[in-house]
CSV table of C-alpha atoms in Angstrom, one decimal:
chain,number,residue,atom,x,y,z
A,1,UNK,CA,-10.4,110.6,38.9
A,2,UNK,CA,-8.8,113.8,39.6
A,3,UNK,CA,-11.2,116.2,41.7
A,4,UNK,CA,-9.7,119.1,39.4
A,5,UNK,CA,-8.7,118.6,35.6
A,6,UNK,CA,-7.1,120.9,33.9
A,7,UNK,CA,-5.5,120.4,30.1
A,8,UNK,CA,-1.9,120.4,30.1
A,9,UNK,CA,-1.8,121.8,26.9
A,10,UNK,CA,1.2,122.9,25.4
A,11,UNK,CA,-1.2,126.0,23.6
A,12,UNK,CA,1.0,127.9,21.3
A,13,UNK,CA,-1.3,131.4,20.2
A,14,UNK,CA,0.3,134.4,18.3
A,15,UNK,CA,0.3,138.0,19.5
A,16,UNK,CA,-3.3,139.6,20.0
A,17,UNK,CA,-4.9,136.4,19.8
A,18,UNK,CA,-7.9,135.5,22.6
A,19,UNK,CA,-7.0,132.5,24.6
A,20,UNK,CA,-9.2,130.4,26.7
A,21,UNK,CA,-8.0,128.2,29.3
A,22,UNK,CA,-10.3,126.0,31.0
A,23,UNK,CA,-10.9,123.5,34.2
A,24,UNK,CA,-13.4,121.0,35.1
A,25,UNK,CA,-13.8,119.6,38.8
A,26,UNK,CA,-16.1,116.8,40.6
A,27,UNK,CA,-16.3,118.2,43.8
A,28,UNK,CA,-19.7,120.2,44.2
A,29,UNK,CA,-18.7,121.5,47.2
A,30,UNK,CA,-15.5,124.2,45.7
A,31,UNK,CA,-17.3,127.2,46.4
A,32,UNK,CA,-13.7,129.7,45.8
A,33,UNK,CA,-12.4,129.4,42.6
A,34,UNK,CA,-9.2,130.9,41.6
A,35,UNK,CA,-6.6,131.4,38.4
A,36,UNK,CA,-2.7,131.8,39.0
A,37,UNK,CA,0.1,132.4,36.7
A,38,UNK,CA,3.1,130.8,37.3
A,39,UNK,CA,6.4,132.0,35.5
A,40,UNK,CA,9.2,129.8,35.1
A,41,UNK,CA,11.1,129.3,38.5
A,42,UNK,CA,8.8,131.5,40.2
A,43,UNK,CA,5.8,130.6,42.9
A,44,UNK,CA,2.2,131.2,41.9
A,45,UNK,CA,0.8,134.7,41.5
A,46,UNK,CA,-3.0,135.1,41.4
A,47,UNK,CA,-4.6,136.7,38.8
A,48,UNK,CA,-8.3,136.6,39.8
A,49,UNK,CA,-10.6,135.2,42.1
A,50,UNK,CA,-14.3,134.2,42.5
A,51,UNK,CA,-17.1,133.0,44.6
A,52,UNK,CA,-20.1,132.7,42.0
A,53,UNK,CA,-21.3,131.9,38.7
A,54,UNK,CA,-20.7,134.2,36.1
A,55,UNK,CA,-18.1,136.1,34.2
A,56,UNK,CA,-15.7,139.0,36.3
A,57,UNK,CA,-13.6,141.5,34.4
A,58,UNK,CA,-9.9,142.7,35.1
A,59,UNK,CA,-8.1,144.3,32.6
A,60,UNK,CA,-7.4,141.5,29.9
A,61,UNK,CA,-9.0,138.8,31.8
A,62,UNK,CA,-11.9,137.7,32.2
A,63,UNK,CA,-12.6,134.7,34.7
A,64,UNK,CA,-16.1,132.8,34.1
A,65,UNK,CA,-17.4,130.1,36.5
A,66,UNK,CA,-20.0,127.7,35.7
A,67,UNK,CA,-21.2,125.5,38.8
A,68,UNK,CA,-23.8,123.8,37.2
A,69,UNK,CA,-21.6,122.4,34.5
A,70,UNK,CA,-18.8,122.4,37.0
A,71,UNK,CA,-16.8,124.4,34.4
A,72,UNK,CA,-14.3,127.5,35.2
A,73,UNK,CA,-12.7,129.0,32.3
A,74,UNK,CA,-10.4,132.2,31.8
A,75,UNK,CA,-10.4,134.4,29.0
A,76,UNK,CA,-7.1,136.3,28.0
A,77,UNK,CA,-7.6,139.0,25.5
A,78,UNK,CA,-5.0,140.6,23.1
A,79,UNK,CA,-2.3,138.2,24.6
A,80,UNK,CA,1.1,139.4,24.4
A,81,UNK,CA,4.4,137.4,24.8
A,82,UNK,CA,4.9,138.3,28.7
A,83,UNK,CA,2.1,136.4,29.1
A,84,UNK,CA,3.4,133.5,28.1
A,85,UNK,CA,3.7,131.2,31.5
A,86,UNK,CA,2.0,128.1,33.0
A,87,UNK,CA,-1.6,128.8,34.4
A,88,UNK,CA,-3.3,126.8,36.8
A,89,UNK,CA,-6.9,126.9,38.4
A,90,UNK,CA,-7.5,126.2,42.0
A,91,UNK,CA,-10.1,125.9,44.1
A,92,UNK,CA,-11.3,125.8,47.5
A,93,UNK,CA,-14.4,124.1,49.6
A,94,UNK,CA,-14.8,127.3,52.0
A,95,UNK,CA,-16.6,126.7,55.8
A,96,UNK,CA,-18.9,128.3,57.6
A,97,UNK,CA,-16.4,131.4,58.7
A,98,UNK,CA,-15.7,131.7,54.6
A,99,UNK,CA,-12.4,130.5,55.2
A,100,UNK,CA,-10.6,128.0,53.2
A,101,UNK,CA,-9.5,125.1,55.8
A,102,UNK,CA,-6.1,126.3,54.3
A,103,UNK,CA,-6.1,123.7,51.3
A,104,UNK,CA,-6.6,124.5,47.2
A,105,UNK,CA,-6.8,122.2,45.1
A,106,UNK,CA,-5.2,122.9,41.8
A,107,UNK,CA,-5.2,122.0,38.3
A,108,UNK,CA,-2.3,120.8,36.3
A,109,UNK,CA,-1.4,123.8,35.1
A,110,UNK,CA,-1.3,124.9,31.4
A,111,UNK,CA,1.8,125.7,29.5
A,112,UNK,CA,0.7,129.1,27.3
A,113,UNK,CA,3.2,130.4,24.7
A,114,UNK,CA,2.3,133.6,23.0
A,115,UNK,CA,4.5,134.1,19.9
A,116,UNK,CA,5.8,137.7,18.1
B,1,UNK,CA,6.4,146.2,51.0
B,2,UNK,CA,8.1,142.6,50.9
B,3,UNK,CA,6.9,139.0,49.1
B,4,UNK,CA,7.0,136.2,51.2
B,5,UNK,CA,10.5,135.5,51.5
B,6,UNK,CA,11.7,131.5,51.6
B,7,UNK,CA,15.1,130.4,52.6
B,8,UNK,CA,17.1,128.5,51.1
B,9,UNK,CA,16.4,128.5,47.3
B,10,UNK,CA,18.1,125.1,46.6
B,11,UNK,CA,18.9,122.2,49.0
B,12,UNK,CA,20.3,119.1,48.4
B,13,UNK,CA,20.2,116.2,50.3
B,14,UNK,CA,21.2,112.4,50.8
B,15,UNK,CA,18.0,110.0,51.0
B,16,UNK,CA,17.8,109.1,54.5
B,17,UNK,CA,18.6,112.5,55.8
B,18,UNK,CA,16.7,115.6,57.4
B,19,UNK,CA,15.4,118.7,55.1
B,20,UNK,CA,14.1,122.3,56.5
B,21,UNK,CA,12.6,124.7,54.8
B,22,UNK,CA,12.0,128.7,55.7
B,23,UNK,CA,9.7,131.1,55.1
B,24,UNK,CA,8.5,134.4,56.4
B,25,UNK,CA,5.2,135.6,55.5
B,26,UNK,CA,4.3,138.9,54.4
B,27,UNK,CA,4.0,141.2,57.6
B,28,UNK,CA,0.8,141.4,58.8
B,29,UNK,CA,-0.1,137.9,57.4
B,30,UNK,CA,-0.6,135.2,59.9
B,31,UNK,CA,-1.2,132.4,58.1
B,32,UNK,CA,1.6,130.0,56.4
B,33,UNK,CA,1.1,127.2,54.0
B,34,UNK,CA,2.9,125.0,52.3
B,35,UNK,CA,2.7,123.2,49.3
B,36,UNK,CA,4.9,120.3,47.2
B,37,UNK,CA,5.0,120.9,43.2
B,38,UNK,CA,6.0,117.8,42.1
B,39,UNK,CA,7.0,116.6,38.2
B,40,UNK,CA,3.5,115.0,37.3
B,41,UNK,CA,2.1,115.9,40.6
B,42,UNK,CA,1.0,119.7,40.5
B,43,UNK,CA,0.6,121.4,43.3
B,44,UNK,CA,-0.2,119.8,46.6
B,45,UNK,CA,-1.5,121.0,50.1
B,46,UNK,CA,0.7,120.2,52.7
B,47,UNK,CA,-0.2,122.0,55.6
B,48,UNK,CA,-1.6,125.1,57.1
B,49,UNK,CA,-0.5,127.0,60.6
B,50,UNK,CA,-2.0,130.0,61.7
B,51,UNK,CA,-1.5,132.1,64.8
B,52,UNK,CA,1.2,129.3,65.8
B,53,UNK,CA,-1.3,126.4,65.7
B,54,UNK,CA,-1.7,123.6,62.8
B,55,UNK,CA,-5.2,124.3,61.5
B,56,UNK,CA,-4.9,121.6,58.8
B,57,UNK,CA,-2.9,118.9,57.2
B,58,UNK,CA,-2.9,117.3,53.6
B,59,UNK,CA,-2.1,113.5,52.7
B,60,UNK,CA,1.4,113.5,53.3
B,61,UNK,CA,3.1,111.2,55.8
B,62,UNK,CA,4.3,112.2,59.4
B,63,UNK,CA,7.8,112.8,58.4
B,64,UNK,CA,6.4,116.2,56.5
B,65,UNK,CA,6.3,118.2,59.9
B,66,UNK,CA,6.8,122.2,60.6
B,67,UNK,CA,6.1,124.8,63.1
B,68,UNK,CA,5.2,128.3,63.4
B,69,UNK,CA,7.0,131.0,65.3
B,70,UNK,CA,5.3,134.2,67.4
B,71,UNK,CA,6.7,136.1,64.5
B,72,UNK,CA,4.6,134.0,62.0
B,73,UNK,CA,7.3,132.8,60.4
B,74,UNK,CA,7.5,129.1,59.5
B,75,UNK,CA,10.0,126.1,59.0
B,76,UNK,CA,8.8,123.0,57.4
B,77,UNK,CA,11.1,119.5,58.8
B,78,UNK,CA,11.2,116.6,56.2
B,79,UNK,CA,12.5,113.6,58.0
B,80,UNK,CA,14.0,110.4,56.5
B,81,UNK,CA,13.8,112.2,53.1
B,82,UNK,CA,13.3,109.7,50.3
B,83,UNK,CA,14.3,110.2,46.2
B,84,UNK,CA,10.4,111.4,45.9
B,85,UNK,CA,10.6,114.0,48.2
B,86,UNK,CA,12.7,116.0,45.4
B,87,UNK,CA,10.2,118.7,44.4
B,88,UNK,CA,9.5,122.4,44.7
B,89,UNK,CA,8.0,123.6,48.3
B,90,UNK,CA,6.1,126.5,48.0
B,91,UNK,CA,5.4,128.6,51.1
B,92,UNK,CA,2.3,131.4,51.1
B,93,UNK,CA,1.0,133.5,52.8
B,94,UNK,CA,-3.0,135.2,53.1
B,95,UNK,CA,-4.8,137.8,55.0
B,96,UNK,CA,-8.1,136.7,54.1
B,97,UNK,CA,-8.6,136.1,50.2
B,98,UNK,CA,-6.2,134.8,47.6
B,99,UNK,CA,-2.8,133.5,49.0
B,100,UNK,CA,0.8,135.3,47.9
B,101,UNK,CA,3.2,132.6,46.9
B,102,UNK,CA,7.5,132.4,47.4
B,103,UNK,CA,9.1,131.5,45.0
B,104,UNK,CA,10.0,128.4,46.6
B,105,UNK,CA,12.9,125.8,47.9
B,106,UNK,CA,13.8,123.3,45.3
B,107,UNK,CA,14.7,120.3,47.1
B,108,UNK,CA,16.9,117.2,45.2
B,109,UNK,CA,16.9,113.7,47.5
B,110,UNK,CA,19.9,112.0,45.9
């Protein structure tokens, strides 16, 4: 089993609509939990990160962590077409310092496609 | 003020041969790290150097190697490459939280 699963997808949504894209993990020990966006033949770029339960804002998104259920989900709101990228959740066991022993561990990575 | 910058973009090699890989971290950033995004794979920890030092090391075989220079930047050596070795390596960089990706080296082992 995968410490981090993430659905592949391909999601297909139309202009405006909300998207949710979601992650599961098995490691009760991520304490960091990120979301990147990755466009196509580019690295990474984060979007948000997160040390808690709980919902943080930016802008459109909206990143919501559940450690209990061991559930991080992000919320994109009136999607537009350059969103349209593979995103991918990562996350981090962090030590005493609140460093990250350098590793993530990342999801999959799901393939979003916001249509005119 | 500049991404981190990895060098070159494509490489193509012969199995059996030796691959290595550049980057240069944003200034002020002292830590590198590298990743592998393989087809299937996802993204992959590979290693971690900071202030010239390996700090930490993912499940990868001794033939994935690299160093860090007083400048912080960072070469990564893949020895005795073999056909699954073609992927894309991602370099980064951080200054505490959230790292700042390149936009890679794609590397094809034929």
């Amino acid at each position: 089993q995968k410490e981090v699963e993430q659905d592949p997808g391909p999601l297909s949504v139309p202009e405006g609509a909300i998207v949710s894209l979601n992650c599961t993990y098995s490691n009760s020990a991520f304490q960091y939990f990120m979301w990147y966006r990755q466009y196509s033949r580019k690295g990474p770029e984060l979007l948000m990160y997160t040390y808690s339960s709980g919902n943080k804002e930016d802008g459109r998104f909206t990143a919501q962590v559940d450690k209990s259920s061991k559930y991080i989900s992000l919320f994109i709101r009136d999607s537009q077409p350059s969103d349209s990228a593979t995103y991918l959740c990562a996350m981090s066991v962090l030590n005493a310092g609140g460093t990250s022993y350098g590793k993530l561990t990342f999801g999959q990575g799901t393939i979003l496609t916001v249509h005119p | 003020e500049a991404g981190v910058t990895q060098s070159p973009t494509h490489l193509i090699k012969t199995r059996g041969q030796q691959a290595t890989l550049r980057c240069s971290p944003i200034s002020g950033h002292t830590s590198v790290y590298w990743y592998q995004q393989a087809l299937g794979l996802g993204l992959q920890f590979l290693l971690w150097y900071d202030e010239g030092e390996e700090r930490n090391r993912g499940n990868f075989p001794p033939r994935f190697s690299g160093r860090q220079f007083p400048n912080y930047s960072s070469e990564l050596n893949v020895n005795a490459l073999e056909l699954e070795d073609s992927a894309l390596y991602l370099c980064a960089s951080s200054k505490g939280y959230g790292y700042t990706f390149g936009s890679g080296t794609r590397l094809t082992v034929v």
